[in-house]
Amino acid sequence: MNTSAMARSGRFRVRRAARGSVTEGAARAGFTARGVIYLLVGALALQIAFGGTGRQADRGGALQELAHQPFGAVLLWALGIGLVGMALWRLSEVVFGSVGKDGRSPRKRLMAAARCAFYVFVAYSVLSFAASRHQSGGSSDQQSRDATARVLEIPAGQWLVGAAGLAIVGAGGWIAVRAVLRKYHNKLRLGEMSPRTRRLVDVTGVAGGAARGLVFAVAGVFAVRAAIDYEPDRAKGLDDTLRSFAETPLGPWLLACVAAGLVLFGVFSFAMARWRRV
């Protein structure tokens, strides 16, 4: 190999290492930010279960809670930047593929694109909140009702809302089943964990993932009901979905269990930030 070829090869390895380092940092920051949001939402839902807060148990409520803490503005900007990191990592998976033997398949790239778009939206909402300070874009419940009403007004809107609701139900079931089957093991560096740490991660991953999937599925059911009844008010955001658990025969205890699961998912996100293969 001549000197020029060796130089090009060296530069390629350096660029690849740099890109890998930046991507890994962005992903780990994103998982940390996601963990903070789920911890706060779960904590707010626990307070609601026992009648202790008037805040919304959704992303807006979590941001308001964070804003009232010492150095709240700094924390909000850090959270938004972390979510930008998550979006950029997902974008890198679209472009370069993700880890795993089928990481470059069209299906995985499409899933990464959908996740990238989702985190772009979440990051934008968090950074907008940080910039405006204490001015959120409304509760998740009102946003869900408004969006449902707009879609219902267009041709075939009832079918679109129903299809979206079924898709959310399916996504919730998929999330819960994969958590219970511990599919996340394929993405973790398990060899770096002690047996005790692995057991703790499994508790947070299974219980947290199941709770998260259940919340998604129930929100999807409400969307389907809104489509069938042609009533936008039947659609519910995260806060109303969580509160609906308290209206079951099990009362606030079911909400408390789901809220605890969301807190555990927040902790699991921190574990992903530490041990996730990127």
mmCIF file of C-alpha atoms in Angstrom:
data_model
loop_
_atom_site.group_PDB
_atom_site.id
_atom_site.type_symbol
_atom_site.label_atom_id
_atom_site.label_comp_id
_atom_site.label_asym_id
_atom_site.label_seq_id
_atom_site.Cartn_x
_atom_site.Cartn_y
_atom_site.Cartn_z
ATOM 1 C CA MET A 1 0.000 0.000 0.000
ATOM 2 C CA ASN A 2 1.477 3.357 -1.005
ATOM 3 C CA THR A 3 1.750 6.358 1.286
ATOM 4 C CA SER A 4 -1.253 8.174 -0.236
ATOM 5 C CA ALA A 5 -3.544 5.175 0.227
ATOM 6 C CA MET A 6 -2.353 4.712 3.788
ATOM 7 C CA ALA A 7 -3.065 8.377 4.536
ATOM 8 C CA ARG A 8 -6.566 8.130 3.089
ATOM 9 C CA SER A 9 -7.233 4.986 5.110
ATOM 10 C CA GLY A 10 -5.961 6.690 8.249
ATOM 11 C CA ARG A 11 -8.154 9.733 7.701
ATOM 12 C CA PHE A 12 -11.179 7.481 7.126
ATOM 13 C CA ARG A 13 -10.576 5.651 10.409
ATOM 14 C CA VAL A 14 -10.206 8.924 12.274
ATOM 15 C CA ARG A 15 -13.440 10.312 10.789
ATOM 16 C CA ARG A 16 -15.288 7.098 11.563
ATOM 17 C CA ALA A 17 -14.033 7.096 15.150
ATOM 18 C CA ALA A 18 -14.965 10.750 15.589
ATOM 19 C CA ARG A 19 -18.405 10.176 14.119
ATOM 20 C CA GLY A 20 -18.886 7.163 16.374
ATOM 21 C CA SER A 21 -17.844 9.115 19.444
ATOM 22 C CA VAL A 22 -20.191 12.023 18.656
ATOM 23 C CA THR A 23 -23.070 9.669 17.858
ATOM 24 C CA GLU A 24 -22.553 7.731 21.073
ATOM 25 C CA GLY A 25 -22.491 10.905 23.157
ATOM 26 C CA ALA A 26 -25.672 12.163 21.485
ATOM 27 C CA ALA A 27 -27.478 8.874 22.099
ATOM 28 C CA ARG A 28 -26.486 8.681 25.760
ATOM 29 C CA ALA A 29 -27.530 12.292 26.345
ATOM 30 C CA GLY A 30 -30.862 11.515 24.681
ATOM 31 C CA PHE A 31 -31.556 8.477 26.851
ATOM 32 C CA THR A 32 -30.725 10.517 29.937
ATOM 33 C CA ALA A 33 -33.130 13.284 28.885
ATOM 34 C CA ARG A 34 -35.855 10.718 28.177
ATOM 35 C CA GLY A 35 -35.299 9.243 31.618
ATOM 36 C CA VAL A 36 -35.735 12.627 33.298
ATOM 37 C CA ILE A 37 -39.070 13.216 31.532
ATOM 38 C CA TYR A 38 -40.468 9.797 32.445
ATOM 39 C CA LEU A 39 -39.303 10.159 36.036
ATOM 40 C CA LEU A 40 -41.087 13.487 36.366
ATOM 41 C CA VAL A 41 -44.278 12.324 34.615
ATOM 42 C CA GLY A 42 -44.385 9.205 36.778
ATOM 43 C CA ALA A 43 -43.816 11.226 39.947
ATOM 44 C CA LEU A 44 -46.609 13.650 39.000
ATOM 45 C CA ALA A 45 -48.953 10.740 38.277
ATOM 46 C CA LEU A 46 -48.142 9.247 41.682
ATOM 47 C CA GLN A 47 -49.083 12.531 43.300
ATOM 48 C CA ILE A 48 -52.340 12.597 41.336
ATOM 49 C CA ALA A 49 -53.132 9.063 42.511
ATOM 50 C CA PHE A 50 -53.016 10.251 46.100
ATOM 51 C CA GLY A 51 -54.524 13.700 45.512
ATOM 52 C CA GLY A 52 -51.325 15.681 45.961
ATOM 53 C CA THR A 53 -50.879 17.871 42.861
ATOM 54 C CA GLY A 54 -52.766 20.061 40.436
ATOM 55 C CA ARG A 55 -50.148 19.745 37.689
ATOM 56 C CA GLN A 56 -50.689 17.837 34.458
ATOM 57 C CA ALA A 57 -49.039 14.423 34.386
ATOM 58 C CA ASP A 58 -47.566 14.916 30.917
ATOM 59 C CA ARG A 59 -44.535 16.478 29.271
ATOM 60 C CA GLY A 60 -45.833 20.014 29.879
ATOM 61 C CA GLY A 61 -46.344 19.306 33.554
ATOM 62 C CA ALA A 62 -42.903 17.756 33.809
ATOM 63 C CA LEU A 63 -41.319 20.834 32.211
ATOM 64 C CA GLN A 64 -43.181 23.167 34.552
ATOM 65 C CA GLU A 65 -42.003 21.108 37.497
ATOM 66 C CA LEU A 66 -38.436 21.286 36.257
ATOM 67 C CA ALA A 67 -38.674 25.030 35.627
ATOM 68 C CA HIS A 68 -39.461 25.661 39.307
ATOM 69 C CA GLN A 69 -36.342 23.884 40.518
ATOM 70 C CA PRO A 70 -33.057 25.687 41.287
ATOM 71 C CA PHE A 71 -31.234 26.377 38.009
ATOM 72 C CA GLY A 72 -34.469 25.413 36.229
ATOM 73 C CA ALA A 73 -33.598 27.315 33.046
ATOM 74 C CA VAL A 74 -30.263 25.511 32.760
ATOM 75 C CA LEU A 75 -31.946 22.161 33.341
ATOM 76 C CA LEU A 76 -34.556 22.849 30.668
ATOM 77 C CA TRP A 77 -31.957 23.790 28.070
ATOM 78 C CA ALA A 78 -29.882 20.730 28.981
ATOM 79 C CA LEU A 79 -32.961 18.534 28.604
ATOM 80 C CA GLY A 80 -33.770 20.027 25.194
ATOM 81 C CA ILE A 81 -30.198 19.618 23.973
ATOM 82 C CA GLY A 82 -30.213 15.999 25.165
ATOM 83 C CA LEU A 83 -33.349 15.324 23.134
ATOM 84 C CA VAL A 84 -31.729 16.956 20.100
ATOM 85 C CA GLY A 85 -28.940 14.439 20.621
ATOM 86 C CA MET A 86 -31.459 11.614 20.561
ATOM 87 C CA ALA A 87 -32.935 12.921 17.301
ATOM 88 C CA LEU A 88 -29.480 13.191 15.728
ATOM 89 C CA TRP A 89 -28.613 9.659 16.806
ATOM 90 C CA ARG A 90 -31.795 8.324 15.237
ATOM 91 C CA LEU A 91 -30.962 10.291 12.086
ATOM 92 C CA SER A 92 -27.543 8.627 12.007
ATOM 93 C CA GLU A 93 -29.325 5.249 12.132
ATOM 94 C CA VAL A 94 -31.336 6.262 9.069
ATOM 95 C CA VAL A 95 -28.194 7.231 7.186
ATOM 96 C CA PHE A 96 -25.648 4.668 8.401
ATOM 97 C CA GLY A 97 -27.816 1.916 9.887
ATOM 98 C CA SER A 98 -28.156 0.744 13.482
ATOM 99 C CA VAL A 99 -26.428 -1.948 15.513
ATOM 100 C CA GLY A 100 -27.390 -5.562 14.864
ATOM 101 C CA LYS A 101 -27.262 -7.922 11.924
ATOM 102 C CA ASP A 102 -30.273 -6.315 10.213
ATOM 103 C CA GLY A 103 -29.449 -2.770 11.288
ATOM 104 C CA ARG A 104 -29.286 -1.533 7.689
ATOM 105 C CA SER A 105 -32.543 -3.095 6.557
ATOM 106 C CA PRO A 106 -35.256 -0.800 5.149
ATOM 107 C CA ARG A 107 -37.546 -1.678 8.070
ATOM 108 C CA LYS A 108 -34.995 -0.588 10.669
ATOM 109 C CA ARG A 109 -34.200 2.592 8.760
ATOM 110 C CA LEU A 110 -37.925 3.421 8.510
ATOM 111 C CA MET A 111 -38.370 2.875 12.258
ATOM 112 C CA ALA A 112 -35.365 5.076 12.931
ATOM 113 C CA ALA A 113 -36.839 7.798 10.710
ATOM 114 C CA ALA A 114 -40.133 7.710 12.622
ATOM 115 C CA ARG A 115 -38.298 7.927 15.943
ATOM 116 C CA CYS A 116 -36.152 10.758 14.643
ATOM 117 C CA ALA A 117 -39.245 12.733 13.641
ATOM 118 C CA PHE A 118 -40.819 12.098 17.047
ATOM 119 C CA TYR A 119 -37.763 13.304 18.950
ATOM 120 C CA VAL A 120 -37.426 16.348 16.701
ATOM 121 C CA PHE A 121 -40.957 17.308 17.753
ATOM 122 C CA VAL A 122 -40.286 16.619 21.449
ATOM 123 C CA ALA A 123 -36.965 18.491 21.401
ATOM 124 C CA TYR A 124 -38.612 21.458 19.686
ATOM 125 C CA SER A 125 -41.374 21.596 22.294
ATOM 126 C CA VAL A 126 -38.878 21.441 25.172
ATOM 127 C CA LEU A 127 -36.580 24.089 23.690
ATOM 128 C CA SER A 128 -39.573 26.327 22.922
ATOM 129 C CA PHE A 129 -40.675 25.998 26.528
ATOM 130 C CA ALA A 130 -37.141 26.786 27.737
ATOM 131 C CA ALA A 131 -37.021 29.890 25.528
ATOM 132 C CA SER A 132 -40.448 31.204 26.531
ATOM 133 C CA ARG A 133 -40.086 30.277 30.211
ATOM 134 C CA HIS A 134 -43.261 28.998 31.833
ATOM 135 C CA GLN A 135 -45.353 29.232 28.648
ATOM 136 C CA SER A 136 -46.246 25.768 27.476
ATOM 137 C CA GLY A 137 -48.127 24.963 24.299
ATOM 138 C CA GLY A 138 -51.143 23.634 26.231
ATOM 139 C CA SER A 139 -51.859 20.315 27.861
ATOM 140 C CA SER A 140 -51.436 17.047 25.995
ATOM 141 C CA ASP A 141 -55.169 16.463 26.464
ATOM 142 C CA GLN A 142 -56.183 19.671 24.695
ATOM 143 C CA GLN A 143 -53.630 19.091 21.948
ATOM 144 C CA SER A 144 -55.018 15.586 21.359
ATOM 145 C CA ARG A 145 -58.601 16.849 21.194
ATOM 146 C CA ASP A 146 -57.674 19.691 18.845
ATOM 147 C CA ALA A 147 -55.686 17.420 16.531
ATOM 148 C CA THR A 148 -58.490 14.832 16.494
ATOM 149 C CA ALA A 149 -61.082 17.498 15.713
ATOM 150 C CA ARG A 150 -59.025 18.801 12.770
ATOM 151 C CA VAL A 151 -58.556 15.338 11.292
ATOM 152 C CA LEU A 152 -62.222 14.429 11.715
ATOM 153 C CA GLU A 153 -63.167 17.460 9.612
ATOM 154 C CA ILE A 154 -61.309 16.257 6.500
ATOM 155 C CA PRO A 155 -62.604 13.616 4.052
ATOM 156 C CA ALA A 156 -62.169 10.104 5.474
ATOM 157 C CA GLY A 157 -61.033 11.735 8.711
ATOM 158 C CA GLN A 158 -62.990 9.254 10.806
ATOM 159 C CA TRP A 159 -61.105 6.385 9.181
ATOM 160 C CA LEU A 160 -57.765 8.154 9.627
ATOM 161 C CA VAL A 161 -58.338 8.756 13.332
ATOM 162 C CA GLY A 162 -59.458 5.161 13.782
ATOM 163 C CA ALA A 163 -56.426 3.837 11.913
ATOM 164 C CA ALA A 164 -54.100 6.044 13.954
ATOM 165 C CA GLY A 165 -55.729 4.824 17.157
ATOM 166 C CA LEU A 166 -55.300 1.184 16.142
ATOM 167 C CA ALA A 167 -51.675 1.874 15.237
ATOM 168 C CA ILE A 168 -51.090 3.358 18.701
ATOM 169 C CA VAL A 169 -52.776 0.356 20.339
ATOM 170 C CA GLY A 170 -50.523 -1.928 18.297
ATOM 171 C CA ALA A 171 -47.432 0.092 19.198
ATOM 172 C CA GLY A 172 -48.347 -0.079 22.868
ATOM 173 C CA GLY A 173 -48.792 -3.838 22.713
ATOM 174 C CA TRP A 174 -45.510 -4.204 20.813
ATOM 175 C CA ILE A 175 -43.676 -2.116 23.428
ATOM 176 C CA ALA A 176 -45.144 -4.090 26.324
ATOM 177 C CA VAL A 177 -44.544 -7.532 24.806
ATOM 178 C CA ARG A 178 -40.950 -6.739 23.871
ATOM 179 C CA ALA A 179 -40.339 -5.467 27.397
ATOM 180 C CA VAL A 180 -41.787 -8.605 29.007
ATOM 181 C CA LEU A 181 -39.725 -10.804 26.646
ATOM 182 C CA ARG A 182 -36.649 -8.699 27.523
ATOM 183 C CA LYS A 183 -35.819 -7.996 23.907
ATOM 184 C CA TYR A 184 -33.755 -5.037 25.122
ATOM 185 C CA HIS A 185 -31.063 -7.568 26.110
ATOM 186 C CA ASN A 186 -30.015 -7.583 22.456
ATOM 187 C CA LYS A 187 -29.071 -3.910 22.708
ATOM 188 C CA LEU A 188 -27.317 -3.884 26.071
ATOM 189 C CA ARG A 189 -23.712 -4.634 26.979
ATOM 190 C CA LEU A 190 -24.745 -7.287 29.491
ATOM 191 C CA GLY A 191 -21.186 -8.495 29.988
ATOM 192 C CA GLU A 192 -20.328 -5.218 31.716
ATOM 193 C CA MET A 193 -23.043 -5.709 34.358
ATOM 194 C CA SER A 194 -22.833 -7.641 37.590
ATOM 195 C CA PRO A 195 -25.593 -10.232 38.179
ATOM 196 C CA ARG A 196 -27.241 -7.916 40.729
ATOM 197 C CA THR A 197 -27.164 -4.964 38.331
ATOM 198 C CA ARG A 198 -28.637 -7.098 35.560
ATOM 199 C CA ARG A 199 -31.513 -8.135 37.817
ATOM 200 C CA LEU A 200 -32.206 -4.511 38.713
ATOM 201 C CA VAL A 201 -32.115 -3.487 35.054
ATOM 202 C CA ASP A 202 -34.572 -6.281 34.253
ATOM 203 C CA VAL A 203 -36.976 -5.070 36.952
ATOM 204 C CA THR A 204 -36.946 -1.549 35.514
ATOM 205 C CA GLY A 205 -36.992 -2.723 31.899
ATOM 206 C CA VAL A 206 -39.855 -5.211 32.232
ATOM 207 C CA ALA A 207 -42.088 -3.262 34.629
ATOM 208 C CA GLY A 208 -41.288 0.095 33.053
ATOM 209 C CA GLY A 209 -41.722 -1.075 29.478
ATOM 210 C CA ALA A 210 -44.988 -2.853 30.299
ATOM 211 C CA ALA A 211 -46.389 0.282 31.966
ATOM 212 C CA ARG A 212 -45.317 2.470 29.060
ATOM 213 C CA GLY A 213 -46.878 0.086 26.548
ATOM 214 C CA LEU A 214 -50.114 -0.047 28.539
ATOM 215 C CA VAL A 215 -50.396 3.751 28.555
ATOM 216 C CA PHE A 216 -49.850 3.866 24.779
ATOM 217 C CA ALA A 217 -52.450 1.147 24.193
ATOM 218 C CA VAL A 218 -55.109 2.820 26.354
ATOM 219 C CA ALA A 219 -54.505 6.184 24.638
ATOM 220 C CA GLY A 220 -54.997 4.405 21.312
ATOM 221 C CA VAL A 221 -58.290 2.909 22.515
ATOM 222 C CA PHE A 222 -59.558 6.402 23.338
ATOM 223 C CA ALA A 223 -58.610 7.567 19.843
ATOM 224 C CA VAL A 224 -60.538 4.671 18.314
ATOM 225 C CA ARG A 225 -63.581 5.557 20.441
ATOM 226 C CA ALA A 226 -63.321 9.174 19.282
ATOM 227 C CA ALA A 227 -63.376 7.979 15.669
ATOM 228 C CA ILE A 228 -66.300 5.585 16.148
ATOM 229 C CA ASP A 229 -68.415 8.126 18.048
ATOM 230 C CA TYR A 230 -67.216 11.055 15.925
ATOM 231 C CA GLU A 231 -66.464 12.963 19.132
ATOM 232 C CA PRO A 232 -63.022 14.642 19.408
ATOM 233 C CA ASP A 233 -63.476 15.036 23.171
ATOM 234 C CA ARG A 234 -63.156 11.277 23.576
ATOM 235 C CA ALA A 235 -59.501 11.500 22.509
ATOM 236 C CA LYS A 236 -57.172 11.797 25.480
ATOM 237 C CA GLY A 237 -53.620 12.955 25.950
ATOM 238 C CA LEU A 238 -51.164 11.482 28.428
ATOM 239 C CA ASP A 239 -52.614 13.244 31.478
ATOM 240 C CA ASP A 240 -56.242 12.199 30.890
ATOM 241 C CA THR A 241 -55.127 8.704 29.900
ATOM 242 C CA LEU A 242 -53.300 8.308 33.193
ATOM 243 C CA ARG A 243 -56.218 9.736 35.170
ATOM 244 C CA SER A 244 -58.538 7.224 33.492
ATOM 245 C CA PHE A 245 -56.778 4.413 35.369
ATOM 246 C CA ALA A 246 -58.058 5.913 38.616
ATOM 247 C CA GLU A 247 -61.622 5.626 37.295
ATOM 248 C CA THR A 248 -61.459 1.823 37.109
ATOM 249 C CA PRO A 249 -62.765 -0.447 39.909
ATOM 250 C CA LEU A 250 -59.227 -0.577 41.292
ATOM 251 C CA GLY A 251 -59.319 3.192 41.759
ATOM 252 C CA PRO A 252 -56.167 5.210 42.427
ATOM 253 C CA TRP A 253 -54.141 2.085 43.166
ATOM 254 C CA LEU A 254 -54.055 1.108 39.493
ATOM 255 C CA LEU A 255 -52.916 4.620 38.607
ATOM 256 C CA ALA A 256 -50.264 4.384 41.321
ATOM 257 C CA CYS A 257 -48.980 1.106 39.842
ATOM 258 C CA VAL A 258 -48.831 2.526 36.312
ATOM 259 C CA ALA A 259 -47.166 5.706 37.603
ATOM 260 C CA ALA A 260 -44.578 3.644 39.461
ATOM 261 C CA GLY A 261 -43.960 1.764 36.219
ATOM 262 C CA LEU A 262 -43.278 5.036 34.395
ATOM 263 C CA VAL A 263 -40.807 6.012 37.123
ATOM 264 C CA LEU A 264 -39.103 2.651 36.620
ATOM 265 C CA PHE A 265 -38.973 3.274 32.883
ATOM 266 C CA GLY A 266 -37.204 6.544 33.617
ATOM 267 C CA VAL A 267 -34.625 4.610 35.631
ATOM 268 C CA PHE A 268 -34.363 2.069 32.808
ATOM 269 C CA SER A 269 -33.612 4.920 30.395
ATOM 270 C CA PHE A 270 -30.648 5.860 32.583
ATOM 271 C CA ALA A 271 -29.478 2.237 32.359
ATOM 272 C CA MET A 272 -29.792 2.473 28.573
ATOM 273 C CA ALA A 273 -27.698 5.640 28.654
ATOM 274 C CA ARG A 274 -24.998 3.687 30.490
ATOM 275 C CA TRP A 275 -25.017 0.265 28.798
ATOM 276 C CA ARG A 276 -26.822 0.643 25.461
ATOM 277 C CA ARG A 277 -24.809 -0.508 22.432
ATOM 278 C CA VAL A 278 -24.761 2.427 19.992
#
